[in-house]
Amino acid sequence: MGATLTTNELPAAYRQGLKDKNLVALWPLMRSALPYGKPDRRSQPVVWHYRDIRPDMIKAAELAPIEKAERRVLALANPGLGLENVQATPAIFIGLQLIMPGETAPNHRHSPSAVRMVIEGEGGYTVVQGERCPMEKGDLILTPSGLWHEHGHSGTGPVIWLDALDLPIVRALEASYAVEGEPQVVRNEPDSSQSRYRRAGLVPYRSLDTRRTRYPLLRYPWKEVREAMLALAEVTPQRELVQLAYVNPETGRECMPVLGFSAIMLRPGETIALPRRSASAVLHVISGDGDAEVDGTTLPFSDSDTLAIPTHAKVLLANRSTRTPAFLFQIDDAPLQRKCGIYEVSN
Ligand code: 1HN
């Protein structure tokens, strides 16, 4: 393939004529739109250490009163994508949110979908569409597009959680907006992980016949996910990844349309490659110490750290402990990529 023409090689009058008519010659842009062989990526492999962020979170309680902040969030922004764009990866927004005892983050709903995972503190809860979801460390709580949600804190000490949203996608579609609402009326029953969907493999009978609820399960308690991971690890051969996907219990498919969620366990002393995928990802360390080698960059991680993994990256994960497992929570854009027909996996 020979060198392609640049815009400057076109006669000035022709260029001006195109501009005046809102036209653009594609041939000089072809290679940046469609790079050969592999995509150009601006996203960098990044690690955000919780120990560095925590003091800034606590300080935010003074600097940003909840009444004025609406949501007290520090965004984990990938420098390769421009900090002002608040993207951890091109599809994934990640923030850390702080709520203090007695505070409430007011009721609202919005077009982007969100999930939360608690990092520290007890007594936090999120009400989603009238369902009160307690937030214990490691629990995954969904607030899908359009569902009312508000947060509260009835315990002591700070509560800090990780927020993940498909905001960059919804913003790119110029479809991002929110609506504020009155406080919700909370249903007097436990969340559905403790009632209707108490156990994997069992669903309310009528769900076989009736039109399915789109989001039947909003809370995935870590206590149960952890037990399931330990049991899976027992039967998973060495050199095979111990990984569980969070799915919709009625469809068995991904629980949200754009972002996907899974838990990874690194057994004591284990070093293992992730499959190489076209999806970008964020890894959040629920517990453990180790190293992630991402496209040749080594990122050390400990409890509550968060890492950005660019699309198509080569990832090697190592658990530094020979005694305890490490647990990682993975957020990726594989569901969206599957829908677009662009999802690829290789080993
Ligand atoms: C949002 O609504 C929440 O509801 C958290 O807690 C983080 C980040 C960007 C836009 C909206 C929440 C958010 C957000």
XYZ file of C-alpha atoms and ligand atoms in Angstrom:
361
model
C 0.000 0.000 0.000
C 1.498 3.329 -1.090
C 1.413 6.588 0.899
C -2.047 8.158 1.007
C -2.691 11.748 0.117
C -2.693 14.298 2.917
C -5.241 17.092 3.111
C -2.504 19.639 2.427
C -1.890 18.132 -0.992
C -5.380 19.140 -2.099
C -5.728 22.546 -3.796
C -6.639 25.256 -1.284
C -9.724 26.330 -3.224
C -11.005 22.729 -3.289
C -10.424 22.355 0.450
C -12.267 25.595 1.164
C -15.125 24.516 -1.092
C -15.538 21.271 0.820
C -15.434 23.101 4.138
C -18.097 25.584 3.067
C -20.381 22.664 2.211
C -19.687 20.684 5.420
C -17.860 18.003 3.487
C -14.692 16.134 4.450
C -12.436 14.100 2.177
C -12.124 10.693 3.783
C -9.045 9.380 2.024
C -6.537 11.376 4.106
C -8.280 10.089 7.265
C -8.667 6.466 6.247
C -5.732 5.133 8.259
C -6.621 6.918 11.474
C -10.232 5.684 11.189
C -9.119 2.146 10.302
C -5.588 1.463 11.490
C -4.019 -1.666 10.021
C -3.828 -4.796 12.139
C -4.789 -3.423 15.536
C -6.652 -0.443 16.950
C -4.874 2.748 18.017
C -5.425 3.087 21.714
C -5.104 6.232 23.780
C -6.074 4.474 27.032
C -3.133 3.711 29.281
C -2.715 0.859 31.737
C -3.243 2.660 35.074
C -3.430 1.714 38.745
C -5.164 3.906 41.335
C -3.990 3.010 44.829
C -6.708 3.249 47.455
C -4.221 4.343 50.121
C -3.454 7.445 47.986
C -7.084 8.284 47.277
C -8.621 7.696 50.696
C -7.352 10.930 52.326
C -8.798 12.944 49.424
C -12.112 11.129 49.844
C -12.269 11.928 53.563
C -11.302 15.558 52.899
C -14.154 15.777 50.371
C -16.620 15.378 53.266
C -15.571 18.854 54.477
C -15.031 20.456 51.086
C -18.213 19.231 49.435
C -21.312 19.220 51.690
C -23.746 16.589 50.406
C -26.507 19.195 49.925
C -24.278 20.951 47.409
C -22.585 17.945 45.859
C -25.614 15.707 45.090
C -23.084 12.852 44.781
C -19.666 13.121 46.474
C -17.567 11.320 43.868
C -13.923 11.422 42.800
C -13.594 10.035 39.275
C -10.750 7.703 38.288
C -9.754 9.270 34.986
C -7.425 7.640 32.481
C -4.774 10.261 31.609
C -4.445 8.849 28.081
C -8.084 9.769 27.400
C -7.782 13.303 28.836
C -8.595 13.791 32.525
C -11.488 16.140 31.682
C -13.302 13.302 29.909
C -13.535 11.307 33.174
C -13.168 7.926 31.482
C -11.330 5.014 33.084
C -11.564 3.314 29.673
C -13.418 4.534 26.564
C -16.659 2.884 27.766
C -16.293 2.818 31.547
C -16.743 5.572 34.121
C -15.367 4.768 37.562
C -15.806 6.913 40.657
C -15.298 6.502 44.375
C -18.195 7.858 46.398
C -18.269 8.880 50.058
C -21.282 9.123 52.314
C -21.120 10.093 55.987
C -23.436 8.875 58.778
C -26.921 10.369 58.555
C -26.363 11.764 55.070
C -28.565 10.933 52.122
C -27.703 11.146 48.450
C -31.070 12.245 47.058
C -33.372 10.181 44.871
C -32.843 10.410 41.132
C -32.812 8.338 37.973
C -30.828 8.690 34.802
C -30.250 7.200 31.386
C -26.770 5.777 32.111
C -26.705 2.506 34.071
C -24.656 2.230 37.249
C -23.401 -0.378 39.665
C -21.771 0.017 43.068
C -19.401 -2.064 45.120
C -18.692 -1.112 48.723
C -15.050 -0.695 49.690
C -15.271 0.280 53.347
C -17.720 1.085 56.117
C -20.934 -0.397 57.417
C -24.500 0.847 57.479
C -24.712 2.153 53.919
C -27.695 1.237 51.790
C -29.139 2.005 48.385
C -32.838 2.056 47.635
C -33.504 0.994 44.033
C -37.081 1.305 42.807
C -38.396 0.825 46.367
C -36.091 -2.129 47.121
C -33.734 -1.487 50.023
C -30.320 -3.026 49.317
C -27.938 -3.183 52.268
C -24.358 -2.431 51.189
C -21.776 -4.702 52.742
C -18.163 -4.816 51.612
C -17.877 -6.478 48.197
C -21.645 -6.560 47.503
C -22.555 -5.671 43.926
C -25.632 -3.469 43.616
C -27.206 -2.607 40.270
C -28.963 0.632 39.438
C -29.860 0.066 35.781
C -30.911 2.822 33.400
C -34.114 4.592 34.380
C -34.542 3.082 37.856
C -34.951 5.415 40.814
C -32.110 5.230 43.322
C -30.982 7.006 46.459
C -28.308 6.244 49.037
C -28.313 6.489 52.818
C -26.086 5.659 55.781
C -27.464 4.528 59.134
C -24.134 3.391 60.639
C -21.058 5.146 61.997
C -17.885 6.257 60.204
C -17.427 6.907 56.514
C -18.843 4.584 53.869
C -16.929 4.533 50.576
C -17.910 2.613 47.465
C -16.905 2.230 43.849
C -19.354 3.419 41.196
C -19.131 2.061 37.645
C -21.270 3.561 34.890
C -21.632 3.252 31.124
C -21.643 7.076 31.121
C -19.000 7.527 28.361
C -21.163 5.512 25.959
C -24.420 7.241 26.857
C -22.705 10.638 26.612
C -21.204 9.731 23.245
C -24.759 8.989 22.096
C -25.856 12.432 23.402
C -28.480 10.598 25.429
C -27.293 11.238 28.991
C -29.687 12.960 31.388
C -31.086 12.683 34.920
C -34.401 13.380 36.657
C -34.724 14.245 40.362
C -37.467 12.743 42.507
C -39.098 12.696 45.941
C -37.681 10.169 48.438
C -38.897 6.652 47.603
C -41.376 4.606 49.604
C -39.341 1.634 50.780
C -40.957 -1.808 50.474
C -41.126 -3.702 53.727
C -39.368 -6.843 52.520
C -35.767 -7.987 52.155
C -33.959 -7.421 48.837
C -34.590 -10.102 46.240
C -31.184 -11.791 46.749
C -32.650 -12.809 50.133
C -36.142 -13.698 48.947
C -37.162 -14.323 45.317
C -33.685 -15.197 44.041
C -32.229 -16.722 47.181
C -30.284 -19.445 45.396
C -28.799 -20.009 41.936
C -30.885 -22.421 39.861
C -34.176 -21.495 41.519
C -36.529 -18.826 40.184
C -40.108 -17.928 41.106
C -42.287 -20.321 39.091
C -44.427 -17.662 37.491
C -41.360 -16.126 35.844
C -41.481 -19.116 33.425
C -44.856 -17.989 32.114
C -45.041 -14.245 32.548
C -43.128 -11.550 30.790
C -39.820 -11.330 32.623
C -38.799 -8.420 34.781
C -35.818 -6.835 33.097
C -33.765 -6.580 36.275
C -34.988 -9.254 38.732
C -31.868 -9.221 40.917
C -30.315 -5.959 42.075
C -27.952 -7.150 44.813
C -25.280 -9.860 44.655
C -24.009 -10.336 48.228
C -20.245 -10.779 48.407
C -20.540 -13.335 51.199
C -22.216 -15.701 48.736
C -20.053 -14.830 45.746
C -16.929 -15.484 47.821
C -18.164 -18.904 48.930
C -19.046 -19.771 45.338
C -15.571 -18.690 44.167
C -13.836 -20.837 46.786
C -15.946 -23.836 45.764
C -15.236 -23.242 42.061
C -11.500 -22.945 42.761
C -11.542 -26.438 44.284
C -12.655 -27.980 40.988
C -10.761 -25.710 38.574
C -7.534 -27.199 37.191
C -4.289 -25.264 37.636
C -3.622 -22.841 34.753
C -7.360 -22.322 34.314
C -8.867 -19.038 35.433
C -11.245 -19.105 38.409
C -13.922 -16.658 37.306
C -17.666 -16.255 37.876
C -19.949 -13.992 35.848
C -22.712 -11.967 37.483
C -25.806 -12.743 35.390
C -29.530 -12.139 35.303
C -30.975 -15.209 37.124
C -33.922 -15.438 34.733
C -32.069 -15.210 31.428
C -28.684 -16.546 32.486
C -27.162 -13.740 30.404
C -25.288 -10.573 31.333
C -27.191 -8.571 33.936
C -26.841 -5.172 32.205
C -26.792 -4.137 28.545
C -23.460 -2.296 28.200
C -21.161 -3.305 31.058
C -20.368 -6.828 32.232
C -19.293 -7.938 35.681
C -17.315 -10.901 36.940
C -15.255 -12.003 39.913
C -11.780 -13.489 39.540
C -9.940 -15.471 42.190
C -6.161 -15.808 42.114
C -5.212 -18.814 44.165
C -2.287 -18.478 46.614
C 0.934 -18.058 44.631
C -0.918 -18.231 41.301
C 0.266 -16.382 38.185
C -2.174 -16.535 35.299
C -2.823 -14.807 31.966
C -6.255 -13.368 31.255
C -7.631 -14.259 27.835
C -6.736 -11.472 25.413
C -9.961 -9.665 24.578
C -11.172 -6.799 22.461
C -13.087 -5.473 25.498
C -11.643 -2.836 27.810
C -11.854 -3.524 31.521
C -11.423 -2.204 35.024
C -10.173 -4.503 37.768
C -11.020 -3.636 41.345
C -9.184 -5.490 44.101
C -11.659 -6.743 46.674
C -8.807 -8.236 48.695
C -5.261 -9.388 48.132
C -1.824 -8.240 46.980
C -0.219 -8.867 43.644
C 1.032 -7.576 40.328
C -0.733 -7.011 37.050
C 1.428 -6.905 33.943
C -0.560 -5.022 31.323
C 1.028 -4.795 27.858
C 4.443 -5.030 29.521
C 3.747 -2.419 32.249
C 3.856 -3.829 35.781
C 1.200 -2.435 38.101
C 1.441 -3.587 41.725
C -1.894 -3.825 43.527
C -3.235 -4.219 47.066
C -6.618 -4.169 48.809
C -9.165 -1.791 47.237
C -6.899 -0.644 44.386
C -8.385 -0.211 40.909
C -6.739 -0.824 37.518
C -7.614 0.217 33.963
C -7.051 -2.363 31.201
C -7.119 -1.056 27.608
C -8.817 -2.972 24.768
C -6.829 -5.874 23.282
C -4.314 -5.752 26.174
C -2.137 -8.648 27.229
C -2.710 -9.152 30.957
C -0.824 -11.341 33.392
C -2.012 -11.441 37.002
C 0.064 -12.663 39.929
C -1.022 -13.237 43.513
C 1.935 -12.239 45.674
C 0.678 -14.194 48.678
C 1.416 -17.899 48.986
C -1.169 -18.198 51.766
C -4.312 -16.291 50.865
C -6.331 -15.966 47.680
C -6.751 -12.604 45.950
C -10.223 -11.575 44.766
C -10.733 -9.148 41.897
C -13.951 -7.650 40.579
C -13.897 -7.101 36.822
C -16.008 -4.561 34.951
C -15.815 -4.694 31.151
C -17.602 -3.526 28.021
C -17.948 -7.045 26.577
C -21.800 -6.975 26.580
C -21.775 -3.881 24.364
C -19.031 -5.298 22.142
C -21.000 -8.550 21.733
C -24.066 -6.576 20.681
C -21.973 -4.626 18.181
C -20.583 -7.899 16.825
C -16.987 -6.788 17.502
C -16.128 -8.911 20.540
C -12.997 -11.030 20.114
C -11.136 -13.353 22.455
C -7.806 -15.040 21.852
C -5.406 -16.816 24.136
C -24.525 8.980 39.884
O -25.809 9.263 39.687
C -24.134 8.273 41.008
O -26.319 7.824 41.746
C -22.801 7.987 41.198
O -24.723 7.471 43.107
C -21.844 8.377 40.306
C -21.260 9.486 38.257
C -21.609 10.186 37.137
C -22.927 10.489 36.907
C -23.909 10.101 37.791
C -25.144 7.823 42.017
C -22.214 9.088 39.169
C -23.565 9.396 38.942
